[in-house]
XYZ file of N, CA and C in Angstrom:
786
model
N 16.952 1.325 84.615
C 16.884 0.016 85.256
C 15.654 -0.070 86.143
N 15.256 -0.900 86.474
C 14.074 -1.100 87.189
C 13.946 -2.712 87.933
N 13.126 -2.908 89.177
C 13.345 -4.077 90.053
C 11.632 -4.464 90.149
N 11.547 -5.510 89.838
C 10.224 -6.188 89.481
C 10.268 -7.420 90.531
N 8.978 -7.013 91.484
C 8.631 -8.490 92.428
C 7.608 -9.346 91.823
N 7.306 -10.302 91.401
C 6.379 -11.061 91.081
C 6.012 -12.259 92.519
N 4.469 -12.517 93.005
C 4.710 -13.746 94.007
C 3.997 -14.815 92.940
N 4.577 -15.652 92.827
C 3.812 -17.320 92.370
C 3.156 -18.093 92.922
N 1.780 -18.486 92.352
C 0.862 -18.885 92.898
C 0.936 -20.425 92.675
N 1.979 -21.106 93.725
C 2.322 -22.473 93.823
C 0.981 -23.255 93.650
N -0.161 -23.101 93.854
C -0.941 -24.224 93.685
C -1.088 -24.611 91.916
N -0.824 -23.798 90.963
C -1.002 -23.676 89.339
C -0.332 -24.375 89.001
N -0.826 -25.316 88.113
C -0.062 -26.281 87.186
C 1.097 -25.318 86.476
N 0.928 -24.182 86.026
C 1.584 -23.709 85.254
C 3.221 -23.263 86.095
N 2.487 -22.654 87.143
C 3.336 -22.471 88.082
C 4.214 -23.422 88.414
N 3.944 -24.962 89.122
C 4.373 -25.814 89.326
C 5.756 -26.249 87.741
N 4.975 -26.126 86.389
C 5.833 -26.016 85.633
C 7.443 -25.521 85.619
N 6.819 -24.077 86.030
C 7.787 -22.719 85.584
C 9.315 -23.253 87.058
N 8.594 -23.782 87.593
C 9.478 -23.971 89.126
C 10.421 -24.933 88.822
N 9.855 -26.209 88.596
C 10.670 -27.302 88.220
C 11.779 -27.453 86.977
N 11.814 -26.062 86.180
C 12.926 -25.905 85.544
C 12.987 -24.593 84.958
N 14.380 -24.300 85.548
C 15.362 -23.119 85.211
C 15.115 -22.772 83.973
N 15.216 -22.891 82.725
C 14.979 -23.045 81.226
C 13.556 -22.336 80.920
N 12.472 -23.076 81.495
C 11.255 -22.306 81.164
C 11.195 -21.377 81.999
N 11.509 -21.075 83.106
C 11.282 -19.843 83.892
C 11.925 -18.899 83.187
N 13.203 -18.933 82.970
C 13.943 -17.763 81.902
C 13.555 -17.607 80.952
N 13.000 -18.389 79.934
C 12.447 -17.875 78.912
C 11.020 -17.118 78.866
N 10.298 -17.795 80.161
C 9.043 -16.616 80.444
C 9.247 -15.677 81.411
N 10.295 -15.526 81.693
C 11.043 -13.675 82.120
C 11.682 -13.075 80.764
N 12.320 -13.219 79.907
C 12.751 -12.765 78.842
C 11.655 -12.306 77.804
N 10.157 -12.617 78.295
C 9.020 -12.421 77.472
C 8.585 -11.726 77.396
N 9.118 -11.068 78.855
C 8.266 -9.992 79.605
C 8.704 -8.807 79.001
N 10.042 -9.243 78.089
C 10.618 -7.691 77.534
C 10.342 -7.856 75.520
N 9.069 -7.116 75.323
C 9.262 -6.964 73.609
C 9.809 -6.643 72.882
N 11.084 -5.747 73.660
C 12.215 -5.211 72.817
C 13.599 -5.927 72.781
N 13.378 -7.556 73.322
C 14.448 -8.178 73.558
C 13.985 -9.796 72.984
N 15.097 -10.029 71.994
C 14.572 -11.300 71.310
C 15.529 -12.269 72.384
N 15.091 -13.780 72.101
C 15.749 -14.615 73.332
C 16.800 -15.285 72.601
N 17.264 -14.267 71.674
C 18.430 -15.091 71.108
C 19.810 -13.962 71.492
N 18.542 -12.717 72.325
C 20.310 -11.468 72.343
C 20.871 -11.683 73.307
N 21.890 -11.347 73.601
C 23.127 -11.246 74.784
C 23.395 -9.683 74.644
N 23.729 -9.687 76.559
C 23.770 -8.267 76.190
C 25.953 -8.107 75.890
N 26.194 -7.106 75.508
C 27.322 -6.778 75.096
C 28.340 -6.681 76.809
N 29.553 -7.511 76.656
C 30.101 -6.997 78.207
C 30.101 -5.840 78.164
N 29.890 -5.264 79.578
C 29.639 -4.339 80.278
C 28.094 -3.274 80.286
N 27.038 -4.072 79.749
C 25.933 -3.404 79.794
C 25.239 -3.840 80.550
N 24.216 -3.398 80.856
C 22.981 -4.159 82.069
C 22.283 -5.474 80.561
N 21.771 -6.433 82.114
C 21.093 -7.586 81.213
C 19.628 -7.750 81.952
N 19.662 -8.703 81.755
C 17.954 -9.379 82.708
C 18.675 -10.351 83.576
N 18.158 -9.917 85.112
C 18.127 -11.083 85.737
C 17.284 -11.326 86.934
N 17.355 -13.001 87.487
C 16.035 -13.138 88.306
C 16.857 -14.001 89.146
N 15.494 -14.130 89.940
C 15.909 -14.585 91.038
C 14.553 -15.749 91.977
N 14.760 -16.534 92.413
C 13.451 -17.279 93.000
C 13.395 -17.124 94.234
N 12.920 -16.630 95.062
C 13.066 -16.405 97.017
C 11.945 -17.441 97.427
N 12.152 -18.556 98.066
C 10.954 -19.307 98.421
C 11.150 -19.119 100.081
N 10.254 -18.302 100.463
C 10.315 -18.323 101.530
C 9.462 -19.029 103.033
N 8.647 -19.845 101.852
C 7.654 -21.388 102.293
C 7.261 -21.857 101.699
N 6.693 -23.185 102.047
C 6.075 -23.446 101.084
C 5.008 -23.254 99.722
N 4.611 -22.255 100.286
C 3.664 -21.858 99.665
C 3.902 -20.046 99.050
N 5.112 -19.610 99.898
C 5.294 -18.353 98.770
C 6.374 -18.152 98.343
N 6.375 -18.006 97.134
C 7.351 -18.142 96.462
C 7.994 -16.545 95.398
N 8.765 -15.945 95.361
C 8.819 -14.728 95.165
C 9.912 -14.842 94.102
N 9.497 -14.153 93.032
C 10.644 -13.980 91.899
C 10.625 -12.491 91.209
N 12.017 -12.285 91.501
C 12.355 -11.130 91.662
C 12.826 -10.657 90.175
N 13.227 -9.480 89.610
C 13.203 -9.613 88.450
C 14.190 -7.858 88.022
N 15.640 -7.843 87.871
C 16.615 -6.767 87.254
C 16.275 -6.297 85.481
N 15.922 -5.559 85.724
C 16.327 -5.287 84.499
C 16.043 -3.499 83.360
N 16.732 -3.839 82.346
C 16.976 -2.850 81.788
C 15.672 -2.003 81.436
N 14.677 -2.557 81.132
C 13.258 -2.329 80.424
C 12.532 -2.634 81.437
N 11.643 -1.523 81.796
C 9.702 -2.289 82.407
C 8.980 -3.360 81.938
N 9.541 -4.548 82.347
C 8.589 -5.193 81.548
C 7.033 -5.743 82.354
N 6.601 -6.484 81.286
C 5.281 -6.534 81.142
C 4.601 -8.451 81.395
N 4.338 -8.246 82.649
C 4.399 -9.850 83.294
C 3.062 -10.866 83.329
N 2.210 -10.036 82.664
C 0.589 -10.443 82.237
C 0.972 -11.990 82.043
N 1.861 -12.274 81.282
C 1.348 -13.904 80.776
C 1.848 -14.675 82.091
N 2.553 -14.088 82.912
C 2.854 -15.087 84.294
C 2.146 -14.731 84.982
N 0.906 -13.834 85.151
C -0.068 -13.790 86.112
C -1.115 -14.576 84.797
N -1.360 -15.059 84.098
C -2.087 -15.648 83.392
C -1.397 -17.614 83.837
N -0.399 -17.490 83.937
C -0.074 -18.958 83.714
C 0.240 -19.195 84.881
N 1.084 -18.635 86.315
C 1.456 -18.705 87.449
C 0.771 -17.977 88.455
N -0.131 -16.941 88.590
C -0.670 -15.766 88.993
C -1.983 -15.465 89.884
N -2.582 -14.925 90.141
C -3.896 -14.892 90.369
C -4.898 -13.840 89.229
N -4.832 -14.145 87.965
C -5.287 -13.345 86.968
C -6.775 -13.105 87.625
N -7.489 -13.342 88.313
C -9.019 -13.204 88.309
C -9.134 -11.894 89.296
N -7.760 -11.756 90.057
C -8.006 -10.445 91.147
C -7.332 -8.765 90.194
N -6.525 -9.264 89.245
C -5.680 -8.489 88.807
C -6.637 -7.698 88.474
N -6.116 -6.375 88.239
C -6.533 -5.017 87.639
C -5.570 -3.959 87.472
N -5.779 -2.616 86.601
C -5.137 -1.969 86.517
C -4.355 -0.988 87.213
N -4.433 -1.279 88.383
C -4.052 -0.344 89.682
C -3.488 -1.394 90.227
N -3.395 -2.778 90.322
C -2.528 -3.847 90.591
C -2.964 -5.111 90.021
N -1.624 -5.233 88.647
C -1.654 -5.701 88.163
C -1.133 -7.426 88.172
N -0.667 -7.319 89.291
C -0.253 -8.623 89.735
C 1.411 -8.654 90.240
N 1.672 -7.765 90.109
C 3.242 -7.480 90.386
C 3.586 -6.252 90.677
N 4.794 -6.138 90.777
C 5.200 -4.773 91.038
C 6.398 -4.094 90.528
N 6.590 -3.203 90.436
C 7.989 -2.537 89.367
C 8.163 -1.367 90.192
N 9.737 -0.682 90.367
C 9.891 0.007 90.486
C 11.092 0.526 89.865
N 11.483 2.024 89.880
C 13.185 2.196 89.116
C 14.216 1.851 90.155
N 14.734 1.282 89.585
C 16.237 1.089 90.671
C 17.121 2.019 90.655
N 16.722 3.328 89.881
C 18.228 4.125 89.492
C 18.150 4.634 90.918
N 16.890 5.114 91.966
C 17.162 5.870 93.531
C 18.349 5.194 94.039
N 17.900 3.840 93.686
C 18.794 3.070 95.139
C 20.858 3.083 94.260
N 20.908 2.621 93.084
C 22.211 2.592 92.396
C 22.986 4.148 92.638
N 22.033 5.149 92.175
C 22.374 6.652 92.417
C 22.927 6.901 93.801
N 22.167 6.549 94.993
C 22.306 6.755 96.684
C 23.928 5.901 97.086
N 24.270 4.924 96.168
C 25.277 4.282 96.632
C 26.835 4.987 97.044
N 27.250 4.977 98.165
C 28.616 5.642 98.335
C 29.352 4.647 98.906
N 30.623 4.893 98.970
C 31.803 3.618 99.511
C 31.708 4.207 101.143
N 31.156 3.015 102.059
C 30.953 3.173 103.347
C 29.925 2.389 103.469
N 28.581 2.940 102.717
C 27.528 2.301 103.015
C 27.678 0.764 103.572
N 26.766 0.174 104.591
C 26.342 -0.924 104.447
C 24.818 -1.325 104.537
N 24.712 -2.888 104.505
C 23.571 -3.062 103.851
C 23.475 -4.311 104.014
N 22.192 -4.801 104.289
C 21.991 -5.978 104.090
C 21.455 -6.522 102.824
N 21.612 -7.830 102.416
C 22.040 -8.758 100.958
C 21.634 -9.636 101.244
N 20.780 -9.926 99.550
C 20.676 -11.751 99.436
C 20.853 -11.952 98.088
N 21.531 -13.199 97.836
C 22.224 -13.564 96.578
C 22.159 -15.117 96.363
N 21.647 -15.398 95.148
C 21.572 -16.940 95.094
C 22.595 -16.896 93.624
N 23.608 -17.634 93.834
C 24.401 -17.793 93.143
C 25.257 -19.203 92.507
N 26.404 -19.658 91.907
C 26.529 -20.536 91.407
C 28.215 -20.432 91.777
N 27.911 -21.101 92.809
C 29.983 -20.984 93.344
C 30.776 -22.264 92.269
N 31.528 -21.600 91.524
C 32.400 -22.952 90.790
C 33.787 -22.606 91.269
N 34.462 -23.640 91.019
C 35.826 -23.180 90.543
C 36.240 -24.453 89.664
N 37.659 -23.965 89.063
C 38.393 -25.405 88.455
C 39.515 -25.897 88.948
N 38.816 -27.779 88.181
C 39.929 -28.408 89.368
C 40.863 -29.396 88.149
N 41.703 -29.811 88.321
C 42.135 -30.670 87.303
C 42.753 -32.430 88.088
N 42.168 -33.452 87.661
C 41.538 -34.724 88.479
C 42.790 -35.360 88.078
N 43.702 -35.184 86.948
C 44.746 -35.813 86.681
C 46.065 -35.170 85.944
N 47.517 -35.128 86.445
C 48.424 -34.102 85.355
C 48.028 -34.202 83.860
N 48.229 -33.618 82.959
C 47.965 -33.223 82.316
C 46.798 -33.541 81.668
N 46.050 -32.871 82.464
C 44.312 -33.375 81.715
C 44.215 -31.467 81.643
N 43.132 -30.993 80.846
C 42.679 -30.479 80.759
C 41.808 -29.801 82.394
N 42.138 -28.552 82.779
C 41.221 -28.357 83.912
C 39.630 -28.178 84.024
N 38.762 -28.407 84.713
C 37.460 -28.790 84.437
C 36.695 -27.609 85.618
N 35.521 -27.518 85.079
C 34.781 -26.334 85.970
C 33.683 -27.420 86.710
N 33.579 -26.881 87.962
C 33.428 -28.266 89.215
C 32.638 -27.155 89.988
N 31.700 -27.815 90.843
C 30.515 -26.818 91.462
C 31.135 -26.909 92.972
N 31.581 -25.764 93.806
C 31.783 -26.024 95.308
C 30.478 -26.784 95.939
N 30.722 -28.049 96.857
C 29.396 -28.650 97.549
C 29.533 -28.229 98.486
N 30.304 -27.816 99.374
C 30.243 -27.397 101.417
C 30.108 -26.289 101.242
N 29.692 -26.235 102.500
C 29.001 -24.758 103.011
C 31.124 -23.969 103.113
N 31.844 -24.155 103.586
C 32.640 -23.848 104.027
C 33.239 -23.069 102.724
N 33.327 -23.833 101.696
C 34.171 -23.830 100.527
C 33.261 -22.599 99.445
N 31.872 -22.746 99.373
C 30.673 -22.023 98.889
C 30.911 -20.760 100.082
N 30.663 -20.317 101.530
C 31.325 -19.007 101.554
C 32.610 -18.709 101.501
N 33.425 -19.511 100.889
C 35.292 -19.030 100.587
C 34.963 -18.592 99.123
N 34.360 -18.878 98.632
C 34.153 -18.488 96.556
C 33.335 -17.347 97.120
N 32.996 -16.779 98.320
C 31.983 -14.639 98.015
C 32.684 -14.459 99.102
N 33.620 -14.821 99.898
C 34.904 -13.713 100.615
C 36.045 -13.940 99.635
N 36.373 -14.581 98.620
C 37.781 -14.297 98.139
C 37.986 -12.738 97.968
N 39.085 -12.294 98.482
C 39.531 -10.924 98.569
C 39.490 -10.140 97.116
N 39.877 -10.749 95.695
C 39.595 -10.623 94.626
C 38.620 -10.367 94.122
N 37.558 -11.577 94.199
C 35.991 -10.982 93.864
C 35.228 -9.878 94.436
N 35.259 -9.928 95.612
C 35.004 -8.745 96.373
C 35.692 -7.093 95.762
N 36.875 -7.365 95.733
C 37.340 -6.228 95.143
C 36.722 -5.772 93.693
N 36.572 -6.784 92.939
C 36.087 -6.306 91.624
C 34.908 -6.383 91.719
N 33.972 -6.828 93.014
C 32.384 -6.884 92.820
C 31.940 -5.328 93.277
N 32.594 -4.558 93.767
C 32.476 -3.346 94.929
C 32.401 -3.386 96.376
N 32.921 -5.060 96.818
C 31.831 -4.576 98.206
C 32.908 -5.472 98.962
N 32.721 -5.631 100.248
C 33.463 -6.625 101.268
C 32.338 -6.824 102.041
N 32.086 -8.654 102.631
C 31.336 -8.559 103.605
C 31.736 -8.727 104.910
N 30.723 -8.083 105.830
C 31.135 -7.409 107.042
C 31.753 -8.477 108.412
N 32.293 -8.325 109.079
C 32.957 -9.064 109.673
C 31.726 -9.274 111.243
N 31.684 -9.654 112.103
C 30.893 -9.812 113.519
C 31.591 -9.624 114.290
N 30.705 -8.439 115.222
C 31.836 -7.842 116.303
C 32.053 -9.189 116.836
N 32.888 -9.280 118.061
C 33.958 -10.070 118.111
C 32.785 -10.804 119.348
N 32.046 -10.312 120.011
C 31.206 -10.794 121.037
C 30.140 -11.471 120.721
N 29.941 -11.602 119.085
C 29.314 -12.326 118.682
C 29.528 -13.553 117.939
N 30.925 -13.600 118.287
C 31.229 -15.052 117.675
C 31.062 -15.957 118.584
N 31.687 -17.106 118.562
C 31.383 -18.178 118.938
C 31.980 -18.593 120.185
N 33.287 -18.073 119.595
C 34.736 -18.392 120.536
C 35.437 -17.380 120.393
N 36.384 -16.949 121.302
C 36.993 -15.662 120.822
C 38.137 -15.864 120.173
N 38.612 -16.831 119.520
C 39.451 -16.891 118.191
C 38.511 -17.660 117.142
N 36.957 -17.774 117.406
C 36.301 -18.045 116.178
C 36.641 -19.578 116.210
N 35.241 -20.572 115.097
C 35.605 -21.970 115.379
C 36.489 -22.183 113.952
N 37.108 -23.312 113.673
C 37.783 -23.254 112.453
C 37.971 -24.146 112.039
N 38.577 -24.290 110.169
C 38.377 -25.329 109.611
C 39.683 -25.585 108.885
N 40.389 -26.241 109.577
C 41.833 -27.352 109.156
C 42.791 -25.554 109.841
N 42.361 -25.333 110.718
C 43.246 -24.375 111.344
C 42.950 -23.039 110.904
N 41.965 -22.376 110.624
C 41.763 -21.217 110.132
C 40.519 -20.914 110.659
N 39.407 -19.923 110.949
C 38.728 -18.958 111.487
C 37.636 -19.762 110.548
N 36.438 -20.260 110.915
C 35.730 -20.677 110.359
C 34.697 -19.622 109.570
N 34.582 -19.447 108.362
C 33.786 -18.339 107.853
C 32.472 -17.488 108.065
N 31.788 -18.639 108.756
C 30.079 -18.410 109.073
C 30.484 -18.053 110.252
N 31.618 -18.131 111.322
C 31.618 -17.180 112.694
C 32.112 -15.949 112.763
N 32.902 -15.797 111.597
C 33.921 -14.604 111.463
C 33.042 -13.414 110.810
N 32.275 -14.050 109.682
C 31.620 -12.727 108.451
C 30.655 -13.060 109.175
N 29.329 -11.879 108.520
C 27.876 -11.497 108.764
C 27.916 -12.089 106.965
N 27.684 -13.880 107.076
C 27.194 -14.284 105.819
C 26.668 -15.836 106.671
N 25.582 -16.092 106.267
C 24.665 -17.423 105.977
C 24.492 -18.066 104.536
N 24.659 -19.059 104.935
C 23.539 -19.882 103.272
C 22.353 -20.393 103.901
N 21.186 -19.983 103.172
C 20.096 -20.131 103.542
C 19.378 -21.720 102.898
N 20.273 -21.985 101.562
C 19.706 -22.899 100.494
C 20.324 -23.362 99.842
N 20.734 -24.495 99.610
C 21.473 -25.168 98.704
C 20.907 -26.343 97.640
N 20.771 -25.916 96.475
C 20.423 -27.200 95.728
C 20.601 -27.384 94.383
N 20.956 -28.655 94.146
C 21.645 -29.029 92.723
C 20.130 -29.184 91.960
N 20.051 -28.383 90.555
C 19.032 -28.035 90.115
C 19.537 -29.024 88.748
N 18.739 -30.449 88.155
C 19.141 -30.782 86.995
C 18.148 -30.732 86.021
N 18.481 -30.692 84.972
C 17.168 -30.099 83.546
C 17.442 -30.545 82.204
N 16.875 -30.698 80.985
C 17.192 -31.048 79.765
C 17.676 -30.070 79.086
N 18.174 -29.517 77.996
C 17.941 -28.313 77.466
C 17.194 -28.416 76.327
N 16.585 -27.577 75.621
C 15.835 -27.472 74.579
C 16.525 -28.633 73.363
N 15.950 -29.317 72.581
C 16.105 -30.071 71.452
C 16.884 -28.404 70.315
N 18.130 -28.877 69.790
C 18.332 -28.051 68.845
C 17.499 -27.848 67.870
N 17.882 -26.989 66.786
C 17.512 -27.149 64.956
C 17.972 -28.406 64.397
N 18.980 -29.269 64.919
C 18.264 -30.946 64.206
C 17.611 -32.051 65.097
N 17.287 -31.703 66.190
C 16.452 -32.582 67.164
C 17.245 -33.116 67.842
N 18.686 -32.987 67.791
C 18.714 -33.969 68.736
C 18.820 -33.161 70.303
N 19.005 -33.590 71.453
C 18.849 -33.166 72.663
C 20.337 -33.212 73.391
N 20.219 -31.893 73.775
C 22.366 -31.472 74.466
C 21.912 -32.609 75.981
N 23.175 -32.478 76.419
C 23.503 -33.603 77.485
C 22.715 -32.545 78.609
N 22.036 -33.341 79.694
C 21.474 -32.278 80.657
C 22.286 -31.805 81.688
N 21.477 -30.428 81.938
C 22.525 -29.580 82.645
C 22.441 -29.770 84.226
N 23.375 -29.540 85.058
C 23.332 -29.364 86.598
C 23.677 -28.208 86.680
N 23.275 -27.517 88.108
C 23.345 -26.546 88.334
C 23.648 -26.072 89.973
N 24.538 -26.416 90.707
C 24.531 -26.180 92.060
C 24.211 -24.581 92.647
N 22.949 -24.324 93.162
C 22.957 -22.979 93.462
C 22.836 -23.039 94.876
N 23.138 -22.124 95.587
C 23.365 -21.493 96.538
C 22.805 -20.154 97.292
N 21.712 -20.114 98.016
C 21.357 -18.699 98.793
C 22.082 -18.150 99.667
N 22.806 -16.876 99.162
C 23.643 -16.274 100.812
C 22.260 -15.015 101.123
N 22.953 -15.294 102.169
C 22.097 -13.947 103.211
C 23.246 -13.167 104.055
N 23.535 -11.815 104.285
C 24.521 -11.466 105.134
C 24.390 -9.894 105.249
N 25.163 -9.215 105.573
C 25.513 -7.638 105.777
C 27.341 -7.473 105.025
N 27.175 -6.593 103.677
C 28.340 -6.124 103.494
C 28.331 -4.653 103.318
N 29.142 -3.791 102.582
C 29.856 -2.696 102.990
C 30.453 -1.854 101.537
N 29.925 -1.200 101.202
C 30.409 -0.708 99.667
C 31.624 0.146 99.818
N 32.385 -0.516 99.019
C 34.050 -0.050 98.705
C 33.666 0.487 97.394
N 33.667 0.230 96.488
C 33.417 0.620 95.304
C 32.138 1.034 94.246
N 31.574 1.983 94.926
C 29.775 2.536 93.889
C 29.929 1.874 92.885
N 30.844 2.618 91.636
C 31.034 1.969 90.225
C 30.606 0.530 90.335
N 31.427 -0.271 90.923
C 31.835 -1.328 90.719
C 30.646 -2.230 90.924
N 29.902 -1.751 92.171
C 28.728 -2.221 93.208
C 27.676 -2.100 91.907
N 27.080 -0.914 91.388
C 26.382 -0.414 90.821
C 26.538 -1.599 89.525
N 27.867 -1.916 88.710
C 27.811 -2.928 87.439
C 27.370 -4.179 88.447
N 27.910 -4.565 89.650
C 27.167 -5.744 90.118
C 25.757 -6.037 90.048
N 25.158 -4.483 90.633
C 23.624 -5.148 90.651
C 23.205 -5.299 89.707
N 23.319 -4.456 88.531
C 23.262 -4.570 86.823
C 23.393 -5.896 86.055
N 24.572 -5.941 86.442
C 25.178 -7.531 85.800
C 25.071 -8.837 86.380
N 25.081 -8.713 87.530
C 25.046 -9.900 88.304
C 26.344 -10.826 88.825
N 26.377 -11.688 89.197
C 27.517 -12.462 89.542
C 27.848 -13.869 89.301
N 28.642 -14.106 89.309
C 29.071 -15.512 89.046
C 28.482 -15.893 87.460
N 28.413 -17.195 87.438
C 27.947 -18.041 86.185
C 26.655 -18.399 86.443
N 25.833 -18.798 85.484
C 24.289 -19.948 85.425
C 23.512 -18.519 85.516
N 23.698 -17.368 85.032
C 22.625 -16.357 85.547
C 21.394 -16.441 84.357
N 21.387 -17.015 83.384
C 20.174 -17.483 82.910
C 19.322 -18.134 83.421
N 19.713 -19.030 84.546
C 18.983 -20.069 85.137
C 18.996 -19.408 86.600
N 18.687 -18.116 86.970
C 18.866 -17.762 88.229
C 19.619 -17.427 89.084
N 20.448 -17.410 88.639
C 21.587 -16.763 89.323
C 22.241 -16.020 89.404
N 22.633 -15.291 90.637
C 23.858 -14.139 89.877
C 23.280 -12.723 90.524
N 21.464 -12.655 90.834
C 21.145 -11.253 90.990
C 21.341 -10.975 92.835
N 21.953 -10.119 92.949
C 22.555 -9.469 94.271
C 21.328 -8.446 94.469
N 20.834 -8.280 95.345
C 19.341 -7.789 96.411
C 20.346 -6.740 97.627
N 20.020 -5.434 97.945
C 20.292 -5.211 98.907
C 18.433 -4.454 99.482
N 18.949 -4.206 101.236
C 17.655 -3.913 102.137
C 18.573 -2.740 103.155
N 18.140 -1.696 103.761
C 18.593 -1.202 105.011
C 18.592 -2.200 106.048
N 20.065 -2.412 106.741
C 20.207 -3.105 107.378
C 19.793 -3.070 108.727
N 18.537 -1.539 108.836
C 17.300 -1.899 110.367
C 16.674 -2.409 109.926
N 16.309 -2.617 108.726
C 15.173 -3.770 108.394
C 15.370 -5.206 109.917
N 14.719 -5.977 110.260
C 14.900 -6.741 111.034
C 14.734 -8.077 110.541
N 13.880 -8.367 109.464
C 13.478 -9.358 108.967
C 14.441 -9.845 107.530
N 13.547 -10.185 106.381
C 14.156 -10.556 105.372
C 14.911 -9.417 104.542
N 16.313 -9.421 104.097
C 17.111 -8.601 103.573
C 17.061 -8.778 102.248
N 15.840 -9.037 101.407
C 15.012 -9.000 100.561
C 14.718 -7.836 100.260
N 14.379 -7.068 98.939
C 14.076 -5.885 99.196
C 12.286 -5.840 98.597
C-alpha cells in the first residue's frame, strides 16, 4: 500500500476542470495505476484506490491519494501541476509506503484524523413505500452517522471524548435533551457541500439522471480498538460515494499542532 500527496495548481484550466467534478477527478486518479482498468472493482475485502481533496485555501488545494500500487501522476502534473519545475528527484508529488504506519497500529493508540465522507442513512416518506437512501444535512445528525457505536466498532476505532474542562458546560450543550456531539467528542466538520454532476453518456448515448453527493469533512482525535479492523479502514475506506472522494480516513500524531493531515 502506499499514500500519495499531490498539490493542484488552481490557477490551470485543467485543474479548474478536474475540481468541478468528482467523475473526472476519479478517472484521472485511476490512470495513475496501469495495472488497473477503470472498469475493475476491487473484490470485498481487498484494498482499492482512494482519494481525497483537502482545500485548505483558496489557492491550495491537496489531493491525497490510498492505494494498492505506486502510481504514476505525470499526466496531473501535465494537466493540473507545475510540469515546467518537475524533475526526477521531484517529480511533482510524493509517495510513500503506508505499510510503517498500518504495521505500528495497536488498540490504545490515538491519533489525530481527517475524513471527508458521505453520511446517508434511509428514510421511508410514506407506509408502505419502499425505503430511500437520503443524505444527513446538519451538522448534528452528520456527527451522529461517525459516533454510532456500531460503525465505530466495525471501523476499529472510537472517537475520543474532551476532558470534561473543556466542554462548554459541565453537562455539555444539547440537542432535544441529549449531550450535544461537537462538545462531548474531539470531532469538528470542517466542510460541507452538496457536490452535483452528470455522469458519463452510456454505450447508447443517452445520459443517467445527475448525481448529488453530500460530503462532509470531519477533523477530530480517536483511539484504536481494533488494528485489524482500523488497518481494512484505511485500505477500504468508509461510507458510500468513495469513487467521487470519499471514504479515505488520514491519521497524524496527535502533537502535531496544526493540520491532522498527514
Amino acid at each position: 500500500m502506499f499514500l500519495s500527496r499531490f498539490r493542484v495548481n488552481t490557477a490551470r484550466p485543467g485543474a479548474r476542470r478536474l475540481l468541478s467534478s468528482p467523475q473526472a477527478m476519479h478517472a484521472a486518479v485511476m490512470s495513475s495505476f496501469p495495472h488497473i482498468l477503470p472498469s475493475d472493482s476491487p473484490q470485498p475485502g481487498a484494498p482499492r484506490v482512494l482519494w481525497r481533496l483537502d482545500q485548505r485555501s483558496r489557492a491550495e488545494v491537496l489531493l491525497y491519494v490510498v492505494s494498492p500500487d505506486r502510481p504514476d501522476l505525470t499526466h496531473l502534473v501535465e494537466q493540473a501541476g507545475w510540469p515546467a519545475v518537475a524533475d526526477p528527484d521531484n517529480p511533482g508529488w510524493q509517495t510513500r509506503p503506508y505499510a510503517p504506519l498500518l504495521d505500528r497500529l495497536t488498540a490504545g493508540d490515538r491519533w489525530a484524523f481527517r475524513l471527508t465522507a458521505n453520511p446517508v442513512h434511509t428514510v421511508r416518506r410514506k407506509e408502505g413505500e419502499p425505503r430511500k437512501l437520503t443524505a444527513h444535512l446538519t451538522p448534528v445528525h452528520q456527527m451522529g452517522w461517525l459516533l454510532d457505536e456500531e460503525r465505530q466498532r466495525r471501523l476499529g476505532f472510537r472517537i475520543c471524548e474532551k476532558p470534561a474542562d473543556r466542554r462548554l458546560l459541565p453537562e455539555g450543550t444539547t440537542h432535544k435533551g441529549r449531550p450535544h456531539p461537537g462538545d462531548r467528542y474531539e470531532l469538528v466538520i470542517r466542510d460541507t457541500r452538496s457536490l452535483a454532476f452528470d455522469k458519463s453518456r452510456g454505450s447508447d448515448g443517452r445520459r443517467d439522471k445527475p448525481v448529488t453527493v453530500v460530503t462532509v469533512a470531519f477533523e477530530g482525535r480517536l483511539e484504536v480498538t481494533d488494528p485489524a479492523a482500523m488497518r481494512q479502514t484505511l485500505t477500504q475506506g468508509i461510507g458510500r460515494a468513495r469513487a467521487y472522494g470519499c471514504g479515505l480516513l488520514t491519521l497524524a500524531p496527535v502533537t502535531q499542532p496544526a493540520s491532522p493531515a498527514p
